CSV table of C-alpha atoms in Angstrom, one decimal:
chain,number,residue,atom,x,y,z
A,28,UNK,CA,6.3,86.1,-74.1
A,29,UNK,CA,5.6,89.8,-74.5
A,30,UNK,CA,5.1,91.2,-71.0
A,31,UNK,CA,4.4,95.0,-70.3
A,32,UNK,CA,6.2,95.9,-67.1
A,33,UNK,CA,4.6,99.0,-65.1
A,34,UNK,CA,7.1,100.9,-63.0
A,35,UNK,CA,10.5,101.9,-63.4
A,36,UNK,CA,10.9,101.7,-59.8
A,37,UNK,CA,13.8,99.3,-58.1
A,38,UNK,CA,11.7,96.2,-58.3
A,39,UNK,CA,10.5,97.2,-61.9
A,40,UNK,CA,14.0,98.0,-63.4
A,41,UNK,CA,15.3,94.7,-61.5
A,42,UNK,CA,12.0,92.6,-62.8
A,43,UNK,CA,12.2,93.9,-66.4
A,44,UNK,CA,15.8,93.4,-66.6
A,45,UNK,CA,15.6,90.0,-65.5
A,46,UNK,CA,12.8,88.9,-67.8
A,47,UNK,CA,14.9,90.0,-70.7
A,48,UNK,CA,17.4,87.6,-70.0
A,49,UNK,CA,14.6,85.2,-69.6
A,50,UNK,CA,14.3,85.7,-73.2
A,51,UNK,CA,10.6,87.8,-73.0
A,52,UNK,CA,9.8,91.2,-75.2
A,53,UNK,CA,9.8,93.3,-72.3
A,54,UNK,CA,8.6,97.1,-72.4
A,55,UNK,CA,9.4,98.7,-68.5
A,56,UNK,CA,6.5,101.6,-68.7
A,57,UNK,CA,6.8,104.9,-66.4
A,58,UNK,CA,4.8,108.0,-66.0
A,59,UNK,CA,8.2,109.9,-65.1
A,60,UNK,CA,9.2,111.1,-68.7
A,61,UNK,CA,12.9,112.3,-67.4
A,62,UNK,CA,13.0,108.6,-66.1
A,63,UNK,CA,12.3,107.1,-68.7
A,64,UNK,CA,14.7,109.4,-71.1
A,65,UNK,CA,17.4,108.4,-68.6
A,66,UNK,CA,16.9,104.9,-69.1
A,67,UNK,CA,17.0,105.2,-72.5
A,68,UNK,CA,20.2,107.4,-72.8
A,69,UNK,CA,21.4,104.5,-70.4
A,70,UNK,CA,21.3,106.5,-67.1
A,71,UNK,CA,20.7,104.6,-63.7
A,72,UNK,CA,17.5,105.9,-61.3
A,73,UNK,CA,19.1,103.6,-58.7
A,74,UNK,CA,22.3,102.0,-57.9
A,75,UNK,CA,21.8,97.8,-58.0
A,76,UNK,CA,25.2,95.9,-59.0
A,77,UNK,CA,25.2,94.8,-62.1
A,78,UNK,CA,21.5,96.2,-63.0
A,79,UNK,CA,22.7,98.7,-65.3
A,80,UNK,CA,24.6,96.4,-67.5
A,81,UNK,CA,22.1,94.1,-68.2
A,82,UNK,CA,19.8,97.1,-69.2
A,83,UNK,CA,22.4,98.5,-71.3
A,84,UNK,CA,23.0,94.6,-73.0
A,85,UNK,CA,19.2,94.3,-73.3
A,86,UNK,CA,17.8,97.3,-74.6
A,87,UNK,CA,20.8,96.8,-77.4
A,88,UNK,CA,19.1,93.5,-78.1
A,89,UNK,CA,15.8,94.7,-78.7
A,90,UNK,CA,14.6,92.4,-75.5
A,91,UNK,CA,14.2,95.3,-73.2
A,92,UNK,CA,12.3,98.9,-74.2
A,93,UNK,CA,11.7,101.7,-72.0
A,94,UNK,CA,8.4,104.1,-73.0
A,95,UNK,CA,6.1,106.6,-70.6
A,96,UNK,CA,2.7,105.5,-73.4
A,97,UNK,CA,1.5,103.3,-70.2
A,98,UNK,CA,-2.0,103.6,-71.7
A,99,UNK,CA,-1.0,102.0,-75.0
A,100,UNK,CA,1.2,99.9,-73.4
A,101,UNK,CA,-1.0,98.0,-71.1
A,102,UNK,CA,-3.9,97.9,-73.7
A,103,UNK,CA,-1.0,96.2,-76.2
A,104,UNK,CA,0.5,93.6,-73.8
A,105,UNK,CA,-1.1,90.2,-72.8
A,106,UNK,CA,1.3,89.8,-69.7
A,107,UNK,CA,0.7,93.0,-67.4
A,108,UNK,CA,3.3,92.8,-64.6
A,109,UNK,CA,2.4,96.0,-62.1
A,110,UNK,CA,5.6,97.2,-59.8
A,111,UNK,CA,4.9,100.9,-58.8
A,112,UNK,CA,5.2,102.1,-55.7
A,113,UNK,CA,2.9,101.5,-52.6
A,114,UNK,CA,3.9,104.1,-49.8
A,115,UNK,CA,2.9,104.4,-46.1
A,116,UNK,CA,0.0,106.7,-45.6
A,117,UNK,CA,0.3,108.6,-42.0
A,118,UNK,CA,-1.9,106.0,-40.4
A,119,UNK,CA,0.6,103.3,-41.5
A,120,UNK,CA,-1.0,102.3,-44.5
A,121,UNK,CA,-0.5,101.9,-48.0
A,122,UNK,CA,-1.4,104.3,-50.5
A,123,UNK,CA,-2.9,102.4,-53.2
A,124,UNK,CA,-3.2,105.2,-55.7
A,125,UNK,CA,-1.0,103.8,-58.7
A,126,UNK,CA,-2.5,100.6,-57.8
A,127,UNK,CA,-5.4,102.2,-58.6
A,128,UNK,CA,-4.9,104.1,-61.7
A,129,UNK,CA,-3.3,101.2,-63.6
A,130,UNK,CA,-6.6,98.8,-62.7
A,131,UNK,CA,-8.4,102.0,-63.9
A,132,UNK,CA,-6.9,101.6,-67.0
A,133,UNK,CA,-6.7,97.9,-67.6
A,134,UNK,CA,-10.4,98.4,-67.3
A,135,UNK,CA,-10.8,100.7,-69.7
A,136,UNK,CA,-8.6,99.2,-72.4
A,137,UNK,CA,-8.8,95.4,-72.0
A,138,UNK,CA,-10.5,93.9,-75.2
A,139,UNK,CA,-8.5,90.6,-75.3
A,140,UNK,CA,-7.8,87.9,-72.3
A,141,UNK,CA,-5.1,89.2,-70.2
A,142,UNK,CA,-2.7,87.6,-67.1
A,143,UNK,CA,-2.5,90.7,-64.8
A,144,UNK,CA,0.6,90.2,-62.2
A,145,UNK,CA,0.6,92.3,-59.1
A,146,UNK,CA,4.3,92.6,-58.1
A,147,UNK,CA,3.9,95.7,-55.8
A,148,UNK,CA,3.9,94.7,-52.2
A,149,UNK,CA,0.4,94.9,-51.3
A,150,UNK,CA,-2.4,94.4,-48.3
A,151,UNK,CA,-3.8,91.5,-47.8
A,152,UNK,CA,-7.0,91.7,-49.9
A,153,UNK,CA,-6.4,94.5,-52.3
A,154,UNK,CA,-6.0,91.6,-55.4
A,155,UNK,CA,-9.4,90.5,-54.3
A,156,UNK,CA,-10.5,93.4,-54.8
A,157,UNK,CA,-9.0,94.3,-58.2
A,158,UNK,CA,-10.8,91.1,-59.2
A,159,UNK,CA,-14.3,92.1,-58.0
A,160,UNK,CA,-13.7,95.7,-59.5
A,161,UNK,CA,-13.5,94.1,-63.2
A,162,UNK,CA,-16.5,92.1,-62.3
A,163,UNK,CA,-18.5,95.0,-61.1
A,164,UNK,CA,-17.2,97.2,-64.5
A,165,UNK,CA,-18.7,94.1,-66.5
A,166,UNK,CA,-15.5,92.6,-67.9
A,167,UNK,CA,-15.9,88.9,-68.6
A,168,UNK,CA,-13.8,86.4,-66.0
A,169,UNK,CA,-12.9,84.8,-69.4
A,170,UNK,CA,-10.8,88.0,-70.5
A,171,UNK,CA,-8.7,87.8,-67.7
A,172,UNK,CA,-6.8,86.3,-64.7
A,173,UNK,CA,-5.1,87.9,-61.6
A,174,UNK,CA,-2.2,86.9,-60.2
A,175,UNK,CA,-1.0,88.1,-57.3
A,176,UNK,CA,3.6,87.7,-57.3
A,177,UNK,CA,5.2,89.0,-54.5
A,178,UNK,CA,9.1,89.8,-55.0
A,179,UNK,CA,11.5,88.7,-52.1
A,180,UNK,CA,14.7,90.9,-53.6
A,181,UNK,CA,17.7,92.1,-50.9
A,182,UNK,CA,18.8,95.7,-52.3
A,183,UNK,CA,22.5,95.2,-53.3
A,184,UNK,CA,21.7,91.4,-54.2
A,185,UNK,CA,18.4,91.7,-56.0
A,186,UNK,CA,19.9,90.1,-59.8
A,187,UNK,CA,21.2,87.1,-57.5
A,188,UNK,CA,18.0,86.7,-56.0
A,189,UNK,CA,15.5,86.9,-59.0
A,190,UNK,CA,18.3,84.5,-60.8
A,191,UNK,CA,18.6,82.4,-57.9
A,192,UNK,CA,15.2,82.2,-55.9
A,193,UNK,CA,14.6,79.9,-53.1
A,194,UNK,CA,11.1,79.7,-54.1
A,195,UNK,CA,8.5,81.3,-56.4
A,196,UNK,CA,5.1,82.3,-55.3
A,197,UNK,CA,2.1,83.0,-57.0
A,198,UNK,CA,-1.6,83.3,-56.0
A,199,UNK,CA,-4.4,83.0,-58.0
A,200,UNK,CA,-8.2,82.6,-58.6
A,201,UNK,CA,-8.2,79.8,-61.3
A,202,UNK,CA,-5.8,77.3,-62.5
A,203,UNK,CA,-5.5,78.9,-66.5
A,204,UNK,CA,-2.7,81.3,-65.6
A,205,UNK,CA,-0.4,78.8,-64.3
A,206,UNK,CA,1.4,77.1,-67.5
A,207,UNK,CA,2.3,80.6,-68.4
A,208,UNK,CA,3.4,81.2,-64.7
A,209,UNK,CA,5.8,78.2,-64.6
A,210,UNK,CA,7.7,79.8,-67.8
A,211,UNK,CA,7.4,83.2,-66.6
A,212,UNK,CA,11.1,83.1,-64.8
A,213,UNK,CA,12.7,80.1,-66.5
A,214,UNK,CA,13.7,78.2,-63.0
A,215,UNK,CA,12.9,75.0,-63.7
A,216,UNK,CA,14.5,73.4,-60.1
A,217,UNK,CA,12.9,76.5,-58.2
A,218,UNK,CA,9.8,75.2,-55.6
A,219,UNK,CA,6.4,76.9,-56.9
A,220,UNK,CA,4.0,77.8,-54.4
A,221,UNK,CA,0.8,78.4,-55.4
A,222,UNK,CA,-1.9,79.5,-53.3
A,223,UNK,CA,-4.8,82.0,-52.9
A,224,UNK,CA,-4.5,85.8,-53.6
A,225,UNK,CA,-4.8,86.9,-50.1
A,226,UNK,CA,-2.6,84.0,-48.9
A,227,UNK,CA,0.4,85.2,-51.6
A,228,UNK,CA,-0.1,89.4,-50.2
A,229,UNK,CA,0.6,87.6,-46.7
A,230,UNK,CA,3.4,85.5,-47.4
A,231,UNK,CA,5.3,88.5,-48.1
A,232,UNK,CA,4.2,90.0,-45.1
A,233,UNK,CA,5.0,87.3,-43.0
A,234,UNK,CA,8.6,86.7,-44.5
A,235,UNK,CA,9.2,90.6,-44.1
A,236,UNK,CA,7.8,90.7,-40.5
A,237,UNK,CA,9.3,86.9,-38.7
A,238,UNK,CA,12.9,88.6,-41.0
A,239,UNK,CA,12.1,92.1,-38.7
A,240,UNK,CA,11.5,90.1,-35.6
A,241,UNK,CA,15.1,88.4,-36.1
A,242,UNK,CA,16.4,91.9,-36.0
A,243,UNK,CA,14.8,92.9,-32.9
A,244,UNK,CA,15.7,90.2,-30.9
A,245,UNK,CA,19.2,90.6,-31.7
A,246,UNK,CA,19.4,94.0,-30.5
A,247,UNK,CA,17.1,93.0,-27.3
A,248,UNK,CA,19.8,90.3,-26.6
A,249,UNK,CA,22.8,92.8,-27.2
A,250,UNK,CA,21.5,94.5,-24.8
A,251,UNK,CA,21.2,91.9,-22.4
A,252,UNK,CA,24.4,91.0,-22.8
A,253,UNK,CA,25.4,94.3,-22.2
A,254,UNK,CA,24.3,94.6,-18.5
A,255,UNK,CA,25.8,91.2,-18.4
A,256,UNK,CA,29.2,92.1,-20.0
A,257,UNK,CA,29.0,89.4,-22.4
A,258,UNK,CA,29.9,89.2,-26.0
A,259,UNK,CA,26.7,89.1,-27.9
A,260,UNK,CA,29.2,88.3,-31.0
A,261,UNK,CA,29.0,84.4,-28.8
A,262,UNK,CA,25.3,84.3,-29.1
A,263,UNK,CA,25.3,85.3,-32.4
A,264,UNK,CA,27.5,82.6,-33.7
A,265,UNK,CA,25.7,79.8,-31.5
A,266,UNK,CA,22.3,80.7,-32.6
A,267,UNK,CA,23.3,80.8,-36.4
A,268,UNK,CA,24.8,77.3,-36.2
A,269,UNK,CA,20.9,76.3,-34.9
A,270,UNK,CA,19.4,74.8,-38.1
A,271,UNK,CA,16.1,75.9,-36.6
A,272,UNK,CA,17.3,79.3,-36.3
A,273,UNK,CA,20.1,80.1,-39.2
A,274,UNK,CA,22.6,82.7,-39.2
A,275,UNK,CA,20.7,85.6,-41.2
A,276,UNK,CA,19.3,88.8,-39.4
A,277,UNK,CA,20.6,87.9,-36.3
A,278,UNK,CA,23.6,90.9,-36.2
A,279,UNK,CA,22.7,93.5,-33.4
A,280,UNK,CA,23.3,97.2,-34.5
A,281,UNK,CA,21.1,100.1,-35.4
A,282,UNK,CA,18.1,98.5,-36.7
A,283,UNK,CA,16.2,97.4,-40.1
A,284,UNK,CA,15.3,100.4,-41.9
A,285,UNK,CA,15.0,100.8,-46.4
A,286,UNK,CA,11.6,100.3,-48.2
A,287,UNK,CA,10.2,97.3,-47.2
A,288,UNK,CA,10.6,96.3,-43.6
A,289,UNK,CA,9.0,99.4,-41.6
A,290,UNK,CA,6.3,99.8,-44.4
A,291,UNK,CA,5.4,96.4,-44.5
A,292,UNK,CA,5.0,96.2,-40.3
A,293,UNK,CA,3.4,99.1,-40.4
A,294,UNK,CA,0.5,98.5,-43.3
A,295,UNK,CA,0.7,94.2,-41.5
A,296,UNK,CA,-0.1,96.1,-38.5
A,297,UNK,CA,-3.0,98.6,-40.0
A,298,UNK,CA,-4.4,95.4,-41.6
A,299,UNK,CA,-5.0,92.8,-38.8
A,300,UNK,CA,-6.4,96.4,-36.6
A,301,UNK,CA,-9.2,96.3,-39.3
A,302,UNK,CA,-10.0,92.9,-38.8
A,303,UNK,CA,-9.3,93.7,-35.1
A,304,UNK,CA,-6.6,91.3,-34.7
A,305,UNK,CA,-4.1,92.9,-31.9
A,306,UNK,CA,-0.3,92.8,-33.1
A,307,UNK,CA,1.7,92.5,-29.8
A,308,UNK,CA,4.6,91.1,-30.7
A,309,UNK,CA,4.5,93.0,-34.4
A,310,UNK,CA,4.3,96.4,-31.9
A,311,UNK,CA,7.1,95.0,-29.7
A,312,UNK,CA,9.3,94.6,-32.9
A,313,UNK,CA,8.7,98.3,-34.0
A,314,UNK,CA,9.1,99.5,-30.8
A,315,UNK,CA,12.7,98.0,-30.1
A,316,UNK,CA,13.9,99.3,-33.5
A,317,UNK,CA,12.5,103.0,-32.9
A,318,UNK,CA,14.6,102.8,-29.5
A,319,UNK,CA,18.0,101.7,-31.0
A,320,UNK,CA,18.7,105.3,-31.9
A,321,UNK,CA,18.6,106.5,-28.2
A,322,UNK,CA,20.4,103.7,-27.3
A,323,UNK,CA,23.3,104.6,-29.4
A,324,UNK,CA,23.1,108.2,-28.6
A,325,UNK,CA,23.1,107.5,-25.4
A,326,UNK,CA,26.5,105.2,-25.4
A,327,UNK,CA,28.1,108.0,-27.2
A,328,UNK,CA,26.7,110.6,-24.5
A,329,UNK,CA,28.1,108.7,-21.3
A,330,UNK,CA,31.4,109.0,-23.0
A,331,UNK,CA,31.3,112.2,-24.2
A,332,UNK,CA,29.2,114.3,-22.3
A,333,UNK,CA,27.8,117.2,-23.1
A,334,UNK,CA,27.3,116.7,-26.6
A,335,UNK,CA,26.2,120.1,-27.5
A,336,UNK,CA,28.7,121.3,-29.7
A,337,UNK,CA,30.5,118.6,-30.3
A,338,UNK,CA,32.2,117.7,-33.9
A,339,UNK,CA,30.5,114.1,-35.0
A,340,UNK,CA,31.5,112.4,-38.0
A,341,UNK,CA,29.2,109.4,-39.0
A,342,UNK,CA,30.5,107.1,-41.8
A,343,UNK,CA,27.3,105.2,-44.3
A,344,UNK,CA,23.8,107.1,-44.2
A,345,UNK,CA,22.4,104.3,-46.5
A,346,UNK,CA,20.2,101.8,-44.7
A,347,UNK,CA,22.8,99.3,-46.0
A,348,UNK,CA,25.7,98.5,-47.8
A,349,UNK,CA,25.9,97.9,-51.3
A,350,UNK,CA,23.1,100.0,-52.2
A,351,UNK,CA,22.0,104.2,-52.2
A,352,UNK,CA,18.9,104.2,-50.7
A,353,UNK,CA,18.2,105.8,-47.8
A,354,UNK,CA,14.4,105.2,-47.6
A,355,UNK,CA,13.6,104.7,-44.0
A,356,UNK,CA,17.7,104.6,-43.3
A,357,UNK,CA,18.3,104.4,-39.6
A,358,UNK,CA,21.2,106.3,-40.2
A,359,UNK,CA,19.3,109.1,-41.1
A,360,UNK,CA,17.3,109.2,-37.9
A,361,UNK,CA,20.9,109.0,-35.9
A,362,UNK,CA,22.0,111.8,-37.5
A,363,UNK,CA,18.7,114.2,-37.2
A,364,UNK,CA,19.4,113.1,-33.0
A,365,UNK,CA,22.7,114.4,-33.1
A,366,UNK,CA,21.9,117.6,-34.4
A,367,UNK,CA,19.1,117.9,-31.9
A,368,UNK,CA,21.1,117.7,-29.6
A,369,UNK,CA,23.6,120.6,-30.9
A,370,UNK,CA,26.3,118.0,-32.5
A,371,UNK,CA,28.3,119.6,-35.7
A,372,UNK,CA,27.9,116.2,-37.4
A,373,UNK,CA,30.3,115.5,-40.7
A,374,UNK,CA,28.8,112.6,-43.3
A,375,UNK,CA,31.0,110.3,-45.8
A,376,UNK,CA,29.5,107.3,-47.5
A,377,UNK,CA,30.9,105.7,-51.0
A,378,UNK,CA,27.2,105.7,-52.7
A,379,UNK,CA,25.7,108.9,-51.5
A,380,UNK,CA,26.6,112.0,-51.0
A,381,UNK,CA,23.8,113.3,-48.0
A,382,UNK,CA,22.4,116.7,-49.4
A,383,UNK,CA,21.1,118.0,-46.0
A,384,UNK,CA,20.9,121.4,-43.5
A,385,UNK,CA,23.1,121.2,-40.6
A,386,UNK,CA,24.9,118.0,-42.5
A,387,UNK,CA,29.0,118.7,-43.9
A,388,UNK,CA,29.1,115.7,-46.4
A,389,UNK,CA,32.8,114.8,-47.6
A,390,UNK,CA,34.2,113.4,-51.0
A,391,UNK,CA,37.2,111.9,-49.2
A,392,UNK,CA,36.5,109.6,-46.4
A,393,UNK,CA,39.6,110.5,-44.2
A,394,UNK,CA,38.6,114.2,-44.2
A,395,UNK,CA,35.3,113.7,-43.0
A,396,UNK,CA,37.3,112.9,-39.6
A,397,UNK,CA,39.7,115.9,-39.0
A,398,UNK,CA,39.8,117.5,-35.7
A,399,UNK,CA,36.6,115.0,-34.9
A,400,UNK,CA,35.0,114.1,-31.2
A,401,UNK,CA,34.0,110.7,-32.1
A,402,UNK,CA,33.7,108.5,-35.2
A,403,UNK,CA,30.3,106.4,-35.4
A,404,UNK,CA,29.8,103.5,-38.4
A,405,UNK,CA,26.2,103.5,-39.2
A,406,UNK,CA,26.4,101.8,-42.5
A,407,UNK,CA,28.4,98.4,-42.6
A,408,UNK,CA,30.5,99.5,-46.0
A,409,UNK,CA,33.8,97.3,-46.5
A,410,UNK,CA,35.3,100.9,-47.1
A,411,UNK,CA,34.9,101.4,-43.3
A,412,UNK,CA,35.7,97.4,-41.8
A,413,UNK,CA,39.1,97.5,-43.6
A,414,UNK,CA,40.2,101.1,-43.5
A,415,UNK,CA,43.4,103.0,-42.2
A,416,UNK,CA,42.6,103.4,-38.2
A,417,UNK,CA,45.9,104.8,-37.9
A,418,UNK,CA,45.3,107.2,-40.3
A,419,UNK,CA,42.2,107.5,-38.4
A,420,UNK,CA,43.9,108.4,-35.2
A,421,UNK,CA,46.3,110.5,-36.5
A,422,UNK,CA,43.3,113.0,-38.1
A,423,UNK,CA,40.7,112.7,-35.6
A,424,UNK,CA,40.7,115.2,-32.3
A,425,UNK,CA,39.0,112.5,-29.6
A,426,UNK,CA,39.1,109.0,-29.7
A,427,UNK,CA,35.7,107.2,-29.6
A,428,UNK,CA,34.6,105.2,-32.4
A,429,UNK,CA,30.9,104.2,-31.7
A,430,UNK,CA,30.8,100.7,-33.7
A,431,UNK,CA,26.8,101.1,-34.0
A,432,UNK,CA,26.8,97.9,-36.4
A,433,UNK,CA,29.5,95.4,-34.6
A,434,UNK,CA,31.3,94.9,-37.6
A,435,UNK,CA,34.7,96.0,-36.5
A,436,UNK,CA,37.5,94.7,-34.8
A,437,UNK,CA,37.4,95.7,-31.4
A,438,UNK,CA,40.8,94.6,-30.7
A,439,UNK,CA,42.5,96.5,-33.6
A,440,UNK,CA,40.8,99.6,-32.7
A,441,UNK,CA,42.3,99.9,-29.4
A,442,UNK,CA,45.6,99.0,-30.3
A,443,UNK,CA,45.4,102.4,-32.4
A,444,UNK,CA,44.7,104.2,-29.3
A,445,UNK,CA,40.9,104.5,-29.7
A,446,UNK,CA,38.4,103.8,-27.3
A,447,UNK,CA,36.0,101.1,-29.4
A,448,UNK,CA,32.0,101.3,-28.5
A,449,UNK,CA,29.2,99.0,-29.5
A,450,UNK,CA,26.4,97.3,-27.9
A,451,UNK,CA,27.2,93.7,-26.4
A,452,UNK,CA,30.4,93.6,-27.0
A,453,UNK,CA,31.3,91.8,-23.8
């Protein structure tokens, strides 16, 4: 099949990428020329293991093609697959304005029957309403279906997931799409849901938001057994052997952060208010994930008090390992406290390199720490869980390490001398 992907974004790249090796024509369109001359020269917008590989091998085969002509492209293609970006507004909304431009110019263009796939994380509604806007511009239902595909990719293990998927959703208005659909991604032993167009937007939504929720309650449980002195790392394991519950999401630490979970509460949220639906547990969720900062700040405060002037290295500003985003990275926001409160804070992670006033960012991850106060891991990065702590030791002026994602060993830490922090660790 010859499918026009639109956005060069992290779920375009990984999409396009993907259907190559399905075996499709694929041409990944982008309005960003330097983008797209990247691409082409074989240059990486984003870090994804493996991703860049499979573009390289692709393109070579003449499956995969990189071009910023969207308008010629869209008109050209039968299969339009749209992945551009869907930001929060400042009321917690999306911004819908490439959403918009491209159904401007499928509009425009469209002279033969077309499948039009809406990939881009969306509100519930909005393919409804790309749907009536063809049928009020005058275009035929017979020239064209939409489909609305949300994409369920973890950053650092997207190419596993859209090779591997636990299930493959699509929603649509008539049954003619669906042939195609089924041979779209080649998994034959994959369950297909297939549902409505509003009841696809909200799947992802729901997934995103009940995947959120896990997160909160395990930091809302650390803290419990904080005040208890228990080892929340207990609770963890006995709730993940529940086959009701499973084991994923339930690690207390700094919170979710990246491009998907905080924008998609947040435009969930804005939604169900239209509709006049009250969100408390969705607000509950977002509220216990704002707090977690504070909470770590203030561990490391009642240690080391006053803070004000204080040398602060934090290791991992990405939201998460295996990946260099820092959309959203709670990481990020512990740092910006730090400073507020006068801290001379020193950055080292293995992806990124934080380009920042009042941040010292270090090449060399054992340099970061010389002649620091405290030590805080805010990413979980294998670099950090298995790293010298005597060497460690030896560099740093204090002694705290603030474990604000329990993924150390407690244990080996203090056996260096350091005093080990976290939240519920007994």
């Amino acid at each position: 099949m010859r499918i026009c992907v639109v956005g060069a974004g992290y779920v375009g790249l990984t999409t396009a990428a993907a259907l190559a090796v399905f075996g499709h024509e694929v041409q990944c369109v982008d309005i960003n020329q330097a983008k797209i001359d990247d691409l082409n020269q074989g240059k990486m917008p984003i870090y994804e293991p493996g991703l860049d590989d499979l573009i390289t091998e692709y393109s070579q085969k003449n499956k995969l093609h990189f071009s910023n002509n969207v308008v010629e492209s869209i008109r050209d293609y039968p299969i339009i697959l749209i992945a551009v970006g869907t930001p929060s507004q400042s009321d917690g909304s999306c911004n819908l304005s490439y959403i918009k431009q491209i159904v401007e110019i499928i509009a425009s263009t469209i002279n033969s029957y077309k499948i039009i796939i809406t990939k881009s994380t969306v509100p519930p509604g909005t393919n409804e309403w790309i749907q009536q806007t063809f049928m009020e511009m005058g275009i035929k239902d017979d020239l064209f279906d939409i489909v609305s595909n949300p994409e369920f990719l973890r950053e650092g293990r997207a190419l596993w997931d859209i090779f591997h998927p636990n299930k493959l959703v699509f929603g649509t208005k008539t049954d003619r799409p669906l042939e195609v659909l089924k041979q779209l991604y080649l998994n034959e032993d994959t369950p297909f849901i297939f549902t409505s167009l509003t009841g696809a937007e909200l799947i992802k939504y729901a997934s995103n938001a009940f995947l959120a929720t896990k997160i909160s309650f395990a930091n809302e449980m650390a803290r419990i057994c904080d005040a208890f002195e228990v080892d929340y790392a207990d609770i963890n394991k006995a709730l993940g052997m529940d086959p009701r519950i499973g084991p994923d999401f339930l690690n207390a630490g700094l919170g979710f952060g990246g491009s998907c979970l905080p924008k998609d509460l947040s435009s969930l949220k804005h939604s169900a208010l239209t509709h006049k639906i009250e969100t408390k547990l969705l607000d509950a969720v977002i509220e216990i994930n704002h707090k977690q900062i504070e909470l770590y700040v203030q561990k490391l405060s009642d240690v080391l008090s006053p803070l004000a002037g204080r040398q602060i290295t934090v290791w991992g500003v990405t939201f998460k390992p295996g990946t260099d985003d820092l959309r959203f990275s709670p990481s990020i926001a512990l740092i910006q406290q730090l400073i507020q409160r006068g801290c001379i804070v020193h950055t080292f992670d293995p992806m990124v390199k934080l380009e920042a006033s009042d941040v010292i960012p270090y090449m060399d991850q054992y340099e970061s720490v010389d002649n620091s106060d405290a030590l805080i891991i805010a990413t979980e990065w294998d670099h950090f869980i298995n790293c010298d702590w005597p060497e460690v030791q030896g560099r740093m002026k204090g002694s705290i390490v603030l474990d604000a994602r329990n993924c150390l060993d407690g244990e080996l830490i203090r056996n260096q001398g350091l005093l080990y922090l976290g939240v519920g660790i007994g």
